[in-house]
Short mmCIF file of C-alpha atoms and ligand atoms in Angstrom, two decimals:
data_model
loop_
_atom_site.label_atom_id
_atom_site.label_comp_id
_atom_site.label_asym_id
_atom_site.label_seq_id
_atom_site.Cartn_x
_atom_site.Cartn_y
_atom_site.Cartn_z
CA MET A 10 28.54 11.40 -9.81
CA ALA A 11 31.90 12.44 -11.19
CA ASP A 12 30.32 14.81 -13.74
CA GLY A 13 28.12 16.35 -11.05
CA HIS A 14 24.71 15.18 -12.29
CA LYS A 15 22.26 13.60 -9.90
CA LYS A 16 22.01 9.84 -10.22
CA LEU A 17 18.77 8.87 -11.91
CA ALA A 18 16.71 5.75 -11.15
CA TRP A 19 13.48 4.37 -12.60
CA ILE A 20 11.60 1.85 -10.47
CA THR A 21 8.54 -0.08 -11.64
CA GLY A 22 6.09 -1.17 -8.96
CA GLY A 23 7.26 1.81 -6.88
CA GLY A 24 3.87 2.57 -5.32
CA SER A 25 4.10 -0.07 -2.59
CA GLY A 26 6.18 -2.74 -0.91
CA ILE A 27 9.84 -3.22 -1.81
CA GLY A 28 9.66 -0.77 -4.74
CA LYS A 29 8.35 2.00 -2.51
CA ALA A 30 11.01 1.38 0.15
CA LEU A 31 13.68 1.39 -2.56
CA ALA A 32 12.38 4.65 -4.02
CA LEU A 33 12.46 6.34 -0.62
CA ALA A 34 15.91 4.94 0.22
CA LEU A 35 17.43 6.23 -3.03
CA ASP A 36 15.61 9.54 -2.65
CA ALA A 37 17.16 9.92 0.79
CA LEU A 38 20.56 9.48 -0.86
CA ASP A 39 19.67 12.35 -3.20
CA TRP A 40 18.98 10.30 -6.29
CA GLN A 41 16.40 11.57 -8.76
CA VAL A 42 13.83 8.78 -8.65
CA ILE A 43 10.91 8.15 -11.01
CA ILE A 44 8.40 5.49 -9.97
CA SER A 45 5.81 3.67 -12.05
CA GLY A 46 2.83 1.44 -11.41
CA ARG A 47 -0.81 1.21 -12.38
CA THR A 48 -2.42 2.97 -9.40
CA GLU A 49 -1.95 6.73 -9.47
CA GLN A 50 -3.01 7.33 -5.84
CA LYS A 51 -0.34 4.96 -4.56
CA LEU A 52 2.36 6.61 -6.67
CA GLN A 53 1.20 10.07 -5.62
CA ALA A 54 1.33 9.13 -1.95
CA VAL A 55 4.97 8.03 -2.30
CA VAL A 56 6.02 11.05 -4.33
CA GLU A 57 4.47 13.38 -1.74
CA LYS A 58 7.03 12.17 0.78
CA SER A 59 9.83 13.70 -1.28
CA GLN A 60 10.87 17.06 -2.69
CA GLN A 61 12.05 15.71 -6.00
CA MET A 62 10.56 12.30 -6.75
CA ALA A 63 8.25 11.96 -9.78
CA TYR A 64 5.91 9.29 -11.12
CA SER A 65 4.47 8.05 -14.33
CA THR A 66 1.62 5.55 -14.45
CA LEU A 67 2.36 2.39 -16.37
CA ASP A 68 0.93 -1.06 -16.86
CA VAL A 69 4.04 -3.13 -17.55
CA THR A 70 2.02 -5.66 -19.54
CA ASP A 71 1.43 -3.02 -22.24
CA LYS A 72 4.35 -3.20 -24.67
CA GLU A 73 3.84 0.20 -26.30
CA GLN A 74 3.17 1.96 -23.00
CA ASN A 75 6.55 0.79 -21.67
CA GLN A 76 8.29 2.39 -24.66
CA GLN A 77 6.26 5.60 -24.34
CA VAL A 78 6.76 6.03 -20.61
CA PHE A 79 10.46 5.31 -20.90
CA SER A 80 11.05 7.71 -23.79
CA VAL A 81 9.15 10.54 -22.05
CA LEU A 82 11.18 9.88 -18.91
CA CYS A 83 14.42 10.03 -20.95
CA GLU A 84 13.35 13.29 -22.62
CA GLN A 85 12.57 14.88 -19.27
CA TYR A 86 15.38 13.55 -17.11
CA GLY A 87 17.88 11.76 -19.34
CA LEU A 88 18.76 8.08 -19.57
CA PRO A 89 18.65 6.47 -16.10
CA ASP A 90 21.80 5.21 -14.38
CA LEU A 91 19.69 2.52 -12.70
CA VAL A 92 16.47 0.76 -13.64
CA ILE A 93 14.75 -1.59 -11.19
CA LEU A 94 12.16 -3.76 -12.93
CA ASN A 95 10.38 -4.62 -9.74
CA ALA A 96 6.65 -4.69 -10.64
CA GLY A 97 5.29 -8.12 -9.91
CA ASP A 98 2.31 -10.11 -8.79
CA TYR A 99 1.76 -13.27 -6.79
CA SER A 100 -0.99 -15.62 -5.76
CA PRO A 101 -0.52 -19.15 -4.53
CA MET A 102 -1.95 -22.00 -6.60
CA PRO A 103 -2.98 -24.92 -4.42
CA VAL A 104 -1.82 -28.15 -6.00
CA ASP A 105 -5.38 -29.33 -6.72
CA GLU A 106 -6.58 -26.04 -8.23
CA PHE A 107 -4.82 -25.68 -11.58
CA ASN A 108 -5.47 -22.07 -12.57
CA LEU A 109 -4.68 -21.19 -16.17
CA ASP A 110 -5.82 -17.56 -15.78
CA LEU A 111 -3.38 -17.07 -12.92
CA ILE A 112 -0.57 -18.65 -14.93
CA TYR A 113 -1.22 -16.27 -17.84
CA LYS A 114 -1.52 -13.25 -15.54
CA LEU A 115 1.70 -13.89 -13.65
CA ASN A 116 3.58 -14.52 -16.89
CA GLN A 117 2.27 -11.27 -18.36
CA VAL A 118 3.34 -9.20 -15.36
CA ASN A 119 6.38 -10.95 -13.87
CA TYR A 120 8.10 -12.23 -16.98
CA LEU A 121 6.77 -10.49 -20.10
CA GLY A 122 6.32 -7.21 -18.19
CA VAL A 123 10.04 -7.27 -17.43
CA MET A 124 10.81 -8.11 -21.07
CA ASN A 125 8.72 -5.10 -22.14
CA GLY A 126 10.82 -2.90 -19.88
CA LEU A 127 14.09 -4.39 -21.10
CA ALA A 128 13.12 -3.84 -24.73
CA ALA A 129 12.90 -0.12 -24.02
CA ILE A 130 15.93 0.22 -21.77
CA LEU A 131 18.59 -2.02 -23.27
CA PRO A 132 19.22 -0.35 -26.65
CA PRO A 133 20.01 3.14 -25.28
CA MET A 134 22.03 1.75 -22.35
CA LYS A 135 24.07 -0.39 -24.74
CA GLU A 136 24.64 2.62 -26.95
CA ARG A 137 25.80 4.67 -23.97
CA LYS A 138 27.82 1.66 -22.75
CA SER A 139 26.75 2.10 -19.14
CA GLY A 140 23.86 1.48 -16.79
CA GLN A 141 22.62 -0.95 -14.21
CA ILE A 142 19.40 -2.97 -14.48
CA LEU A 143 17.99 -5.01 -11.60
CA LEU A 144 15.37 -7.67 -12.30
CA MET A 145 13.29 -8.40 -9.20
CA SER A 146 13.19 -12.16 -9.14
CA SER A 147 12.90 -14.37 -6.05
CA VAL A 148 14.39 -17.41 -4.35
CA ALA A 149 11.08 -19.02 -5.40
CA GLY A 150 12.76 -19.18 -8.81
CA TYR A 151 15.55 -21.48 -7.59
CA ARG A 152 13.45 -24.63 -7.54
CA GLY A 153 9.82 -25.69 -7.74
CA LEU A 154 7.89 -25.17 -4.52
CA PRO A 155 4.43 -26.69 -3.87
CA ASP A 156 1.64 -24.03 -4.18
CA ALA A 157 3.97 -21.54 -5.91
CA ALA A 158 4.27 -23.12 -9.36
CA PRO A 159 2.90 -20.23 -11.48
CA TYR A 160 4.88 -17.59 -9.57
CA GLY A 161 8.10 -19.58 -9.19
CA ALA A 162 8.17 -20.40 -12.90
CA THR A 163 8.12 -16.69 -13.83
CA LYS A 164 10.95 -15.94 -11.42
CA ALA A 165 12.99 -18.92 -12.67
CA ALA A 166 12.54 -17.53 -16.19
CA LEU A 167 13.94 -14.17 -15.13
CA ILE A 168 16.99 -15.75 -13.49
CA ASN A 169 17.68 -17.91 -16.54
CA PHE A 170 17.22 -14.99 -18.92
CA ALA A 171 19.58 -12.75 -16.97
CA GLU A 172 22.16 -15.55 -16.57
CA ALA A 173 22.30 -15.82 -20.35
CA LEU A 174 22.92 -12.11 -20.86
CA TYR A 175 24.99 -11.10 -17.83
CA MET A 176 28.45 -11.61 -19.33
CA PRO A 177 27.78 -10.39 -22.89
CA LEU A 178 26.08 -7.24 -21.59
CA LYS A 179 28.77 -6.62 -18.99
CA GLU A 180 31.32 -6.55 -21.79
CA GLN A 181 29.23 -3.82 -23.37
CA GLY A 182 29.14 -1.78 -20.16
CA VAL A 183 25.62 -2.72 -19.02
CA LEU A 184 25.14 -4.55 -15.73
CA LEU A 185 22.07 -6.84 -15.80
CA ARG A 186 21.54 -8.35 -12.33
CA VAL A 187 18.90 -10.28 -10.43
CA VAL A 188 17.58 -9.60 -6.95
CA ASN A 189 16.46 -12.77 -5.15
CA PRO A 190 14.91 -11.87 -1.80
CA GLY A 191 13.55 -14.34 0.71
CA PHE A 192 10.29 -13.39 2.46
CA VAL A 193 9.60 -9.66 2.77
CA THR A 194 6.51 -8.31 4.57
CA THR A 195 4.28 -6.83 1.82
CA GLN A 196 0.71 -7.10 0.52
CA LEU A 197 1.87 -9.97 -1.70
CA THR A 198 3.20 -12.16 1.10
CA ALA A 199 0.18 -11.28 3.27
CA GLN A 200 -1.62 -13.92 1.19
CA ASN A 201 0.58 -16.68 2.62
CA SER A 202 -1.16 -18.65 5.34
CA PHE A 203 2.05 -20.30 6.61
CA LYS A 204 4.68 -18.84 8.93
CA MET A 205 7.33 -17.32 6.69
CA PRO A 206 10.86 -18.08 7.87
CA ALA A 207 13.37 -15.23 8.25
CA GLU A 208 10.80 -12.63 7.12
CA ILE A 209 12.21 -9.11 6.84
CA THR A 210 10.74 -5.63 6.38
CA THR A 211 10.68 -3.67 3.12
CA ASN A 212 13.14 -1.18 4.61
CA GLU A 213 15.59 -3.96 5.41
CA ALA A 214 15.21 -5.29 1.86
CA ALA A 215 15.77 -1.84 0.37
CA GLU A 216 18.85 -1.33 2.53
CA ARG A 217 20.39 -4.60 1.26
CA ILE A 218 19.68 -3.72 -2.35
CA VAL A 219 20.99 -0.16 -2.13
CA LYS A 220 24.19 -1.40 -0.46
CA ALA A 221 24.70 -3.91 -3.26
CA LEU A 222 24.50 -1.22 -5.95
CA GLU A 223 28.18 -0.57 -5.30
CA THR A 224 29.08 -4.12 -6.32
CA ASP A 225 28.77 -5.82 -9.71
CA SER A 226 27.85 -9.37 -8.70
CA PHE A 227 25.18 -11.13 -10.78
CA GLU A 228 22.90 -11.83 -7.84
CA ILE A 229 21.71 -9.79 -4.86
CA THR A 230 20.15 -12.15 -2.32
CA PHE A 231 19.07 -11.75 1.31
CA PRO A 232 18.60 -12.58 4.11
CA LYS A 233 21.48 -14.99 3.62
CA ARG A 234 20.58 -17.03 6.72
CA PHE A 235 17.54 -18.17 4.72
CA THR A 236 18.51 -17.85 1.05
CA TYR A 237 21.74 -19.84 1.49
CA ILE A 238 19.70 -22.79 2.77
CA LEU A 239 17.66 -22.59 -0.43
CA LYS A 240 20.88 -22.48 -2.44
CA ILE A 241 21.93 -25.74 -0.82
CA LEU A 242 18.51 -27.26 -1.57
CA ARG A 243 18.93 -26.12 -5.18
CA ALA A 244 22.21 -27.99 -5.50
CA LEU A 245 20.82 -31.30 -4.22
CA PRO A 246 19.92 -34.22 -6.49
CA TYR A 247 16.15 -34.34 -7.26
CA ARG A 248 15.46 -37.39 -5.14
CA ILE A 249 16.87 -35.74 -1.99
CA TYR A 250 15.34 -32.36 -2.84
CA PHE A 251 11.83 -33.82 -3.25
CA PHE A 252 12.18 -35.80 -0.03
CA LEU A 253 13.25 -32.73 1.97
CA ILE A 254 10.82 -30.23 0.44
CA SER A 255 7.89 -32.52 1.01
CA LYS A 256 8.98 -33.02 4.64
CA ILE A 257 9.36 -29.26 5.11
CA THR A 258 6.10 -28.18 3.42
CA GLY A 259 4.05 -31.26 4.27
CA LYS A 260 3.00 -31.50 0.54
N1 NAP B 317 7.51 -9.74 -0.76
C1 NAP B 317 8.34 -10.74 -0.92
O1 NAP B 317 8.57 -11.57 -0.02
C2 NAP B 317 9.06 -10.90 -2.23
C3 NAP B 317 10.07 -11.89 -2.30
C4 NAP B 317 10.75 -12.05 -3.48
C5 NAP B 317 10.45 -11.25 -4.56
N2 NAP B 317 9.46 -10.33 -4.49
C6 NAP B 317 9.16 -9.52 -5.66
O2 NAP B 317 9.30 -8.16 -5.33
C7 NAP B 317 8.52 -7.38 -6.23
C8 NAP B 317 7.70 -6.37 -5.44
O3 NAP B 317 6.71 -7.07 -4.71
P1 NAP B 317 6.24 -6.64 -3.25
O4 NAP B 317 6.35 -7.85 -2.40
O5 NAP B 317 6.88 -5.38 -2.85
O6 NAP B 317 4.67 -6.46 -3.47
P2 NAP B 317 3.76 -5.20 -3.83
O7 NAP B 317 3.75 -4.22 -2.73
O8 NAP B 317 2.46 -5.77 -4.27
O9 NAP B 317 4.51 -4.56 -5.08
C9 NAP B 317 4.23 -4.91 -6.39
C10 NAP B 317 4.06 -3.63 -7.19
O10 NAP B 317 3.95 -3.97 -8.57
C11 NAP B 317 2.95 -3.15 -9.14
N3 NAP B 317 2.34 -3.85 -10.26
C12 NAP B 317 1.64 -5.01 -10.25
N4 NAP B 317 1.20 -5.31 -11.48
C13 NAP B 317 1.63 -4.30 -12.28
C14 NAP B 317 1.48 -4.00 -13.66
N5 NAP B 317 0.79 -4.82 -14.49
N6 NAP B 317 2.06 -2.90 -14.17
C15 NAP B 317 2.76 -2.06 -13.36
N7 NAP B 317 2.93 -2.27 -12.05
C16 NAP B 317 2.36 -3.37 -11.52
C17 NAP B 317 1.93 -2.89 -8.03
O11 NAP B 317 1.28 -1.63 -8.19
P3 NAP B 317 -0.11 -1.47 -8.96
O12 NAP B 317 -1.00 -2.58 -8.49
O13 NAP B 317 -0.57 -0.12 -8.58
O14 NAP B 317 0.22 -1.55 -10.42
C18 NAP B 317 2.81 -2.87 -6.78
O15 NAP B 317 3.18 -1.56 -6.44
C19 NAP B 317 7.69 -8.37 -7.04
O16 NAP B 317 8.30 -8.58 -8.29
C20 NAP B 317 7.75 -9.62 -6.20
O17 NAP B 317 7.56 -10.79 -6.96
C21 NAP B 317 8.76 -10.14 -3.34
#
């Protein structure tokens, strides 16, 4: 940085998957990285790979805990340059198995968990008039997909929320962006029984995201060979979309 201080990032869900790969990628670029998640052993195992990384356990669904963890982090390290609200959960919901518990759970983690984080981060970043916040959404939020209704709805909510605030916050110096990956090989996607098109590794995902930190576009999406097809599907009239998606998924 121009003033010589190490760039500081906070990543939720940093103990595994995309969050872990991101933490290690930023660490390799000499960022000071703090990771959070519920499982201490997973966080510890990531931190042990680095000289300087640190962790703080957090359940993002706990409103007060988000505030506490973030204020302790700020006291110890300062206000982050970058926050990646990446913690998330997923389970498919077969069309004939309406699962209210799953719907509540995914909303608590994927949507309200992100809101809990934002409530802590936004005020000080706005006051400082700088900072970048990435919300880990998904192309599953573009349009409804059979078997992914509870998950897709939470990701659609994140995209919509960030769309509403992108311009007003940008004017105040804070960059609120969404990351919409296609399929990435993690424990979450291991639950999918179908062949995932254009699947990429967590390291490839992290590389795309880190590269995009230099830009200020609203959306970071990859791999484009897959996500751009979904963008086209998103733009189609419902009748054509439903016809195609039911042909593609067989549902
Ligand atoms: N994999 C994909 O293809 C894909 C595609 C698009 C978007 N995404 C999104 O990418 C993000 C990361 O997912 P991933 O695929 O890398 O799976 P993952 O390895 O399961 O990562 C999710 C992380 O979130 C943490 N987490 C879950 N519930 C939490 C809670 N209540 N409080 C705090 N942390 C919590 C988990 O750690 P603990 O269990 O220890 O808390 C875990 O480390 C998610 O938001 C996911 O929706 C993934």
